[in-house]
Structure formats: structure tokens, C-alpha cells
CSV table of C-alpha atoms in Angstrom, one decimal:
chain,number,residue,atom,x,y,z
A,1,UNK,CA,143.4,72.7,128.3
A,2,UNK,CA,140.7,70.6,126.7
A,3,UNK,CA,138.1,71.8,129.2
A,4,UNK,CA,139.0,75.4,128.4
A,5,UNK,CA,138.7,74.7,124.7
A,6,UNK,CA,135.3,73.1,125.0
A,7,UNK,CA,134.2,76.0,127.3
A,8,UNK,CA,135.2,78.6,124.7
A,9,UNK,CA,133.5,76.7,121.9
A,10,UNK,CA,130.4,76.5,123.9
A,11,UNK,CA,130.4,80.2,124.6
A,12,UNK,CA,130.9,81.0,120.9
A,13,UNK,CA,128.0,78.7,120.0
A,14,UNK,CA,125.7,80.3,122.5
A,15,UNK,CA,126.7,83.8,121.3
A,16,UNK,CA,126.1,82.8,117.6
A,17,UNK,CA,122.7,81.5,118.6
A,18,UNK,CA,121.8,84.7,120.4
A,19,UNK,CA,122.9,86.9,117.4
A,20,UNK,CA,120.9,84.7,115.0
A,21,UNK,CA,117.8,84.9,117.2
A,22,UNK,CA,118.0,88.7,117.5
A,23,UNK,CA,118.5,89.0,113.7
A,24,UNK,CA,115.4,86.8,113.0
A,25,UNK,CA,113.2,88.7,115.5
A,26,UNK,CA,114.3,92.1,114.3
A,27,UNK,CA,113.4,91.2,110.7
A,28,UNK,CA,109.9,89.9,111.8
A,29,UNK,CA,110.6,86.6,110.1
A,30,UNK,CA,108.6,83.5,111.2
A,31,UNK,CA,111.0,81.2,113.0
A,32,UNK,CA,111.7,78.0,111.0
A,33,UNK,CA,110.7,79.6,107.6
A,34,UNK,CA,112.6,82.6,106.5
A,35,UNK,CA,110.2,83.1,103.5
A,36,UNK,CA,107.3,84.0,105.8
A,37,UNK,CA,107.1,87.4,107.4
A,38,UNK,CA,104.6,89.0,109.7
A,39,UNK,CA,101.1,88.7,108.3
A,40,UNK,CA,98.8,91.7,107.8
A,41,UNK,CA,96.1,92.6,110.3
A,42,UNK,CA,92.5,93.4,109.2
A,43,UNK,CA,90.0,95.9,110.7
A,44,UNK,CA,86.4,96.6,109.7
A,45,UNK,CA,85.3,99.9,111.2
A,46,UNK,CA,83.6,103.0,109.8
A,47,UNK,CA,82.2,100.8,107.0
A,48,UNK,CA,85.7,100.4,105.5
A,49,UNK,CA,87.7,97.1,105.5
A,50,UNK,CA,91.4,98.2,106.1
A,51,UNK,CA,94.4,95.9,105.7
A,52,UNK,CA,97.4,97.0,107.7
A,53,UNK,CA,100.6,95.8,106.1
A,54,UNK,CA,103.8,95.7,108.3
A,55,UNK,CA,106.6,97.8,106.9
A,56,UNK,CA,109.6,95.5,106.4
A,57,UNK,CA,112.2,97.5,104.5
A,58,UNK,CA,112.9,101.0,103.2
A,59,UNK,CA,113.9,99.4,99.8
A,60,UNK,CA,110.6,97.6,99.2
A,61,UNK,CA,109.7,98.2,95.5
A,62,UNK,CA,106.1,97.2,95.7
A,63,UNK,CA,103.7,94.9,97.7
A,64,UNK,CA,101.1,92.5,96.3
A,65,UNK,CA,97.9,92.1,98.3
A,66,UNK,CA,96.0,88.8,98.1
A,67,UNK,CA,92.6,87.7,99.4
A,68,UNK,CA,90.7,84.4,100.0
A,69,UNK,CA,87.0,84.2,100.6
A,70,UNK,CA,86.8,81.4,103.2
A,71,UNK,CA,83.0,81.7,103.9
A,72,UNK,CA,81.5,78.4,105.0
A,73,UNK,CA,84.9,76.7,105.1
A,74,UNK,CA,86.5,75.1,108.2
A,75,UNK,CA,89.9,76.5,109.2
A,76,UNK,CA,91.6,73.3,108.0
A,77,UNK,CA,90.2,73.9,104.5
A,78,UNK,CA,91.2,77.6,104.1
A,79,UNK,CA,94.2,76.8,102.0
A,80,UNK,CA,91.9,75.3,99.3
A,81,UNK,CA,90.1,78.6,98.7
A,82,UNK,CA,90.8,80.5,95.5
A,83,UNK,CA,93.4,83.3,95.7
A,84,UNK,CA,92.3,86.7,94.3
A,85,UNK,CA,95.0,89.3,93.6
A,86,UNK,CA,93.5,92.6,94.9
A,87,UNK,CA,96.2,95.0,93.9
A,88,UNK,CA,99.5,96.7,94.7
A,89,UNK,CA,101.0,99.4,96.8
A,90,UNK,CA,104.2,101.4,96.1
A,91,UNK,CA,105.7,102.3,99.5
A,92,UNK,CA,108.0,105.0,98.3
A,93,UNK,CA,105.0,107.0,96.9
A,94,UNK,CA,102.8,106.7,100.0
A,95,UNK,CA,102.4,110.0,101.9
A,96,UNK,CA,101.7,108.3,105.3
A,97,UNK,CA,104.6,107.1,107.4
A,98,UNK,CA,104.7,104.8,110.5
A,99,UNK,CA,105.2,101.1,110.8
A,100,UNK,CA,102.4,99.9,108.5
A,101,UNK,CA,100.9,100.6,105.1
A,102,UNK,CA,97.2,100.8,104.5
A,103,UNK,CA,95.1,99.1,101.8
A,104,UNK,CA,91.3,99.3,101.6
A,105,UNK,CA,89.2,96.4,100.2
A,106,UNK,CA,85.9,97.9,99.0
A,107,UNK,CA,84.6,94.8,97.1
A,108,UNK,CA,83.4,92.9,100.1
A,109,UNK,CA,80.0,91.3,100.8
A,110,UNK,CA,77.9,91.0,104.0
A,111,UNK,CA,78.2,87.7,106.0
A,112,UNK,CA,81.3,86.7,104.0
A,113,UNK,CA,84.5,85.7,105.7
A,114,UNK,CA,87.9,86.9,104.3
A,115,UNK,CA,91.6,86.6,105.0
A,116,UNK,CA,94.6,88.3,103.5
A,117,UNK,CA,98.2,87.8,102.6
A,118,UNK,CA,100.9,90.0,101.0
A,119,UNK,CA,104.1,89.6,99.0
A,120,UNK,CA,107.0,92.0,99.3
A,121,UNK,CA,109.1,92.7,96.2
A,122,UNK,CA,112.7,93.3,97.4
A,123,UNK,CA,116.0,93.6,95.6
A,124,UNK,CA,116.9,90.1,96.8
A,125,UNK,CA,113.7,88.5,95.7
A,126,UNK,CA,110.1,88.0,96.9
A,127,UNK,CA,109.0,87.5,100.5
A,128,UNK,CA,105.6,86.2,101.5
A,129,UNK,CA,103.6,86.7,104.6
A,130,UNK,CA,101.4,84.1,106.2
A,131,UNK,CA,97.6,84.6,106.0
A,132,UNK,CA,95.9,87.0,108.4
A,133,UNK,CA,93.2,86.0,110.8
A,134,UNK,CA,89.8,85.6,109.0
A,135,UNK,CA,87.3,88.4,109.5
A,136,UNK,CA,83.6,88.2,108.9
A,137,UNK,CA,81.7,91.1,107.5
A,138,UNK,CA,78.6,91.6,109.7
A,139,UNK,CA,75.1,91.8,108.3
A,140,UNK,CA,74.8,95.3,109.6
A,141,UNK,CA,77.9,96.5,107.7
A,142,UNK,CA,77.8,98.9,104.8
A,143,UNK,CA,78.9,96.2,102.3
A,144,UNK,CA,77.4,94.6,99.2
A,145,UNK,CA,74.5,92.1,99.6
A,146,UNK,CA,75.7,88.6,100.4
A,147,UNK,CA,73.9,87.2,97.4
A,148,UNK,CA,76.3,89.1,95.1
A,149,UNK,CA,79.3,87.1,93.8
A,150,UNK,CA,82.8,88.2,93.0
A,151,UNK,CA,81.9,87.7,89.3
A,152,UNK,CA,79.1,90.2,89.7
A,153,UNK,CA,81.6,92.8,91.1
A,154,UNK,CA,83.7,92.6,88.0
A,155,UNK,CA,83.1,93.0,84.2
A,156,UNK,CA,80.9,90.5,82.4
A,157,UNK,CA,81.7,89.3,78.9
A,158,UNK,CA,78.9,87.0,77.8
A,159,UNK,CA,79.8,85.8,74.3
A,160,UNK,CA,82.7,88.3,73.9
A,161,UNK,CA,85.8,87.1,72.1
A,162,UNK,CA,89.1,88.4,70.8
A,163,UNK,CA,89.9,88.0,67.1
A,164,UNK,CA,93.7,88.0,66.7
A,165,UNK,CA,95.3,89.2,63.4
A,166,UNK,CA,98.9,88.0,63.3
A,167,UNK,CA,99.7,90.0,60.2
A,168,UNK,CA,99.7,93.3,62.2
A,169,UNK,CA,99.4,91.9,65.8
A,170,UNK,CA,96.0,93.4,66.6
A,171,UNK,CA,93.1,92.3,68.7
A,172,UNK,CA,89.5,93.0,67.7
A,173,UNK,CA,87.0,92.7,70.6
A,174,UNK,CA,83.8,91.1,69.3
A,175,UNK,CA,80.8,91.5,71.6
A,176,UNK,CA,80.4,93.7,74.6
A,177,UNK,CA,82.2,93.8,77.9
A,178,UNK,CA,79.9,95.3,80.6
A,179,UNK,CA,80.7,97.0,83.9
A,180,UNK,CA,79.1,95.6,87.0
A,181,UNK,CA,75.7,97.2,87.7
A,182,UNK,CA,76.0,96.4,91.4
A,183,UNK,CA,78.9,98.9,91.9
A,184,UNK,CA,77.9,102.6,91.9
A,185,UNK,CA,79.9,104.8,89.6
A,186,UNK,CA,82.1,101.8,88.7
A,187,UNK,CA,83.3,103.3,85.3
A,188,UNK,CA,84.2,106.6,87.0
A,189,UNK,CA,86.8,104.8,89.1
A,190,UNK,CA,87.8,101.6,87.4
A,191,UNK,CA,89.2,101.3,83.9
A,192,UNK,CA,89.3,98.0,82.0
A,193,UNK,CA,92.8,96.5,81.7
A,194,UNK,CA,94.2,93.3,80.1
A,195,UNK,CA,95.6,90.4,82.1
A,196,UNK,CA,98.3,88.4,80.4
A,197,UNK,CA,100.4,85.5,81.7
A,198,UNK,CA,103.6,83.8,80.6
A,199,UNK,CA,105.6,80.8,82.0
A,200,UNK,CA,107.0,82.9,84.9
A,201,UNK,CA,104.4,85.5,85.9
A,202,UNK,CA,101.2,87.3,85.2
A,203,UNK,CA,100.8,91.1,84.5
A,204,UNK,CA,98.1,93.6,84.0
A,205,UNK,CA,98.5,96.0,81.0
A,206,UNK,CA,96.9,99.3,80.4
A,207,UNK,CA,94.6,99.2,77.3
A,208,UNK,CA,94.7,102.1,74.8
A,209,UNK,CA,92.5,105.1,75.8
A,210,UNK,CA,90.3,104.5,72.7
A,211,UNK,CA,89.5,101.0,73.9
A,212,UNK,CA,89.0,102.1,77.5
A,213,UNK,CA,86.5,104.8,76.5
A,214,UNK,CA,84.5,102.4,74.3
A,215,UNK,CA,84.3,99.7,76.9
A,216,UNK,CA,83.4,102.2,79.6
A,217,UNK,CA,80.6,103.6,77.5
A,218,UNK,CA,79.3,100.1,76.7
A,219,UNK,CA,80.0,100.3,72.9
A,220,UNK,CA,83.0,98.0,72.7
A,221,UNK,CA,81.8,95.7,69.9
A,222,UNK,CA,84.4,95.5,67.0
A,223,UNK,CA,86.9,97.8,68.7
A,224,UNK,CA,90.5,97.1,67.5
A,225,UNK,CA,93.9,97.7,69.2
A,226,UNK,CA,97.5,96.7,68.8
A,227,UNK,CA,98.3,94.0,71.3
A,228,UNK,CA,102.0,94.1,70.5
A,229,UNK,CA,102.4,97.8,71.5
A,230,UNK,CA,101.0,97.4,75.0
A,231,UNK,CA,103.1,94.4,76.2
A,232,UNK,CA,106.5,94.5,77.8
A,233,UNK,CA,109.5,92.8,76.3
A,234,UNK,CA,109.3,89.7,78.6
A,235,UNK,CA,105.9,88.9,77.1
A,236,UNK,CA,107.1,89.1,73.5
A,237,UNK,CA,108.9,86.3,71.6
A,238,UNK,CA,107.4,83.6,73.9
A,239,UNK,CA,104.1,81.8,74.5
A,240,UNK,CA,101.6,83.9,76.4
A,241,UNK,CA,98.1,83.3,77.6
A,242,UNK,CA,95.5,86.0,77.3
A,243,UNK,CA,93.6,85.6,80.6
A,244,UNK,CA,91.0,88.3,80.2
A,245,UNK,CA,89.9,91.8,81.3
A,246,UNK,CA,89.6,93.2,84.8
A,247,UNK,CA,88.8,96.5,86.4
A,248,UNK,CA,91.8,98.6,87.5
A,249,UNK,CA,91.7,101.6,89.8
A,250,UNK,CA,94.8,103.7,90.4
A,251,UNK,CA,95.4,106.2,93.2
A,252,UNK,CA,98.1,108.8,92.7
A,253,UNK,CA,100.3,110.8,95.0
A,254,UNK,CA,98.9,114.0,93.5
A,255,UNK,CA,100.1,117.6,93.4
A,256,UNK,CA,98.4,120.1,95.7
A,257,UNK,CA,96.6,121.6,92.8
A,258,UNK,CA,94.9,118.3,92.0
A,259,UNK,CA,92.1,117.1,94.3
A,260,UNK,CA,91.0,114.0,92.4
A,261,UNK,CA,92.0,110.5,93.6
A,262,UNK,CA,90.4,108.4,90.9
A,263,UNK,CA,91.8,106.9,87.7
A,264,UNK,CA,88.9,107.9,85.4
A,265,UNK,CA,89.1,107.7,81.6
A,266,UNK,CA,89.1,111.5,81.5
A,267,UNK,CA,92.6,111.7,82.9
A,268,UNK,CA,95.3,112.3,80.3
A,269,UNK,CA,98.3,110.1,80.0
A,270,UNK,CA,100.6,113.1,80.8
A,271,UNK,CA,98.8,113.5,84.2
A,272,UNK,CA,99.3,109.8,85.0
A,273,UNK,CA,103.1,110.1,84.3
A,274,UNK,CA,103.5,113.3,86.4
A,275,UNK,CA,101.9,111.8,89.5
A,276,UNK,CA,103.5,108.7,91.0
A,277,UNK,CA,101.1,105.8,91.7
A,278,UNK,CA,100.5,105.0,95.4
A,279,UNK,CA,98.0,102.1,95.1
A,280,UNK,CA,96.4,99.9,92.4
A,281,UNK,CA,93.1,98.0,93.0
A,282,UNK,CA,91.8,95.2,90.8
A,283,UNK,CA,88.5,93.3,90.4
A,284,UNK,CA,88.3,89.6,89.6
A,285,UNK,CA,89.2,89.1,85.9
A,286,UNK,CA,86.7,87.9,83.4
A,287,UNK,CA,87.9,85.4,80.8
A,288,UNK,CA,87.7,86.3,77.1
A,289,UNK,CA,88.4,83.6,74.5
A,290,UNK,CA,90.9,84.3,71.7
A,291,UNK,CA,89.1,82.8,68.6
A,292,UNK,CA,91.0,79.9,67.0
A,293,UNK,CA,93.8,79.6,69.6
A,294,UNK,CA,93.9,76.7,72.1
A,295,UNK,CA,94.0,77.8,75.7
A,296,UNK,CA,94.2,81.5,74.5
A,297,UNK,CA,97.9,81.1,73.9
A,298,UNK,CA,99.6,83.2,71.3
A,299,UNK,CA,103.2,84.2,70.4
A,300,UNK,CA,104.1,87.8,69.4
A,301,UNK,CA,107.6,88.8,68.0
A,302,UNK,CA,109.7,91.1,70.1
A,303,UNK,CA,109.0,94.8,69.6
A,304,UNK,CA,108.0,98.1,71.2
A,305,UNK,CA,106.3,97.8,74.7
A,306,UNK,CA,105.0,99.8,77.7
A,307,UNK,CA,104.5,99.4,81.4
A,308,UNK,CA,102.8,96.6,83.3
A,309,UNK,CA,101.8,95.8,86.9
A,310,UNK,CA,102.6,92.4,88.6
A,311,UNK,CA,99.5,90.4,89.1
A,312,UNK,CA,101.2,87.1,90.1
A,313,UNK,CA,99.0,85.0,92.4
A,314,UNK,CA,101.7,82.8,93.8
A,315,UNK,CA,100.8,83.8,97.4
A,316,UNK,CA,102.1,82.4,100.6
A,317,UNK,CA,100.5,79.0,100.4
A,318,UNK,CA,100.0,78.6,96.6
A,319,UNK,CA,102.6,77.5,94.1
A,320,UNK,CA,100.5,78.6,91.1
A,321,UNK,CA,100.9,81.9,89.2
A,322,UNK,CA,97.5,82.9,87.7
């Protein structure tokens, strides 16, 4: 009787193990760490660096894309490289099907080595991939010159500051924020946006159209806007850090009558609301000091707010946010 009991227990244990193994493999989880899922693959052909991101779930809300520049680093030192948040994709708005989603990284330099990771936002929480294999951009590739830095591919703000008026919760940008000269037609595709961080996360907020047009035209000195009216509720009534300005490019799933794919300042807000966003791309942020506030930290009372896009840089092997 005891032999039969032990035999049945053994059969049940083996069956449970088989079911568990099938479940893990079908979800593409890395064995031993359920928080890591299949890493993206990277291809550089036709002068375009394309990141292929595995499709994990029909219910994925959005996916963050992260990059590390690991040029001149040994493989054992890759984890020490800075993590740059490149943007987002919204799977439900993508027109292409299949088992992967595509994201193109256009801000790459010759003879640089990059690797990529992604974060899936699901109903049950966040899930991170491991890092992709590193890829080197060849000297013959149609990419930016290797002497150009990430900072030179983003806005510059030499001497620019924000003056905060806590009586009406407005910012005045003093000085000029300049678009990168190395990027052709940058202001036709990228709009300036504000990066803000709180204790839990970092988000990118759309600046008012009047501010966007002034920065894009190079005449941003002494431009004023309401900071309170562009933030979401979770960034109000708590300490927040103003991290700076970055370039933001949005691609829409547009109607058949609209052939444009850029997010230029000429687009109306009504058009942006009509067409769902497929992808968002970001440059590296440039820091702008808030005059008179330590560490750029301010606190704004709760009030009206708008949308934001998750910029959090807590990628697969980093516990930090921004």
C-alpha cells in the first residue's frame, strides 16, 4: 500500500513539474527569474537599426524601449553603462501583426556599440526583458559621425533656467534652448517636451503649443507657461523634480486621408486626439535648473492636469528610475 502511495505521489510530482515547465516555456520567461522575458533582437540593414520586440500578450498596454551605449566596454562592464529611455510603443495601435513589434533607433553613431532592453506594461504589473546582444554600427553605415555625442543629438540649454512663480504656478524659461544642428530637419519631427520625476516614476509631458513653437523657432527666451496645467494628478501635491527638456517625436496610426507620419508643431491638438499614437521616440534630456530650488524640486497643489508618457528608466538591470 505504501509503495503504491509513494508511486502515485511521484507521478503527481512529475506531472506538476511538466505542466510548470510547459507554462514557463509558453510564456517565454527566463527559467529561474519570472521577471525576465525574451530579450529583443537587433538588426542593422538598409541603413536602419531595427529593434524587434517579442509579442508577449494581447493585453500589453505599452512597451518601454531602453538603450545602453557599451562602446569600448568589456562584456563584464556592460551593466555599468548609462541607460537611455528611447521611447514607447502602443501595441493595440500598431497596424502590423505577427509575433514581434518593430522600433527604429535613428540616433546612432558609426563605430558605436549598442544593446537594448524592453519593459512590458501589463495589467498585473511590469515585466522586463534581458539585454539584447550588442551590435556595432559599422563605419560604412549611414549613421552619425562617431565624434558626435548623445548630448549633441539632443537639445542644448547653455545657461538656460526656469524661473518658478508659486503664486500662479508658472514657469518662465530664461535663455534659449537650441535644437541639435547635427540632425537634419530636427524641428520638423521632434517637439520639445518636459521631463518630470517623482518618488515613484518619471514622465514626459507635452508643453503648450505656444512654448513648442517658440523653442522650435529658437526664440524661447522669457517664454512663460503654466506648469500646473500640464501635469497629471500623481505629480501634484508631492515633491517633484524638474529633470529638463527632451525631443519627442510621435507617430500616429493615421486615417487614409492623412499621409503625414511626423509630430510637427503644425499639427493641431484635435488631429493628435483623432489619431491613436503608435510609437513615441525620445532624445536624451538636457537638464535645466529651476532658479532658487535645491535639486530642482518643487511642490504644486493638486489641480487640473493632462496626459503624460512613462519615461521610467528602471530597466532590467537597474533599480533607479530617472
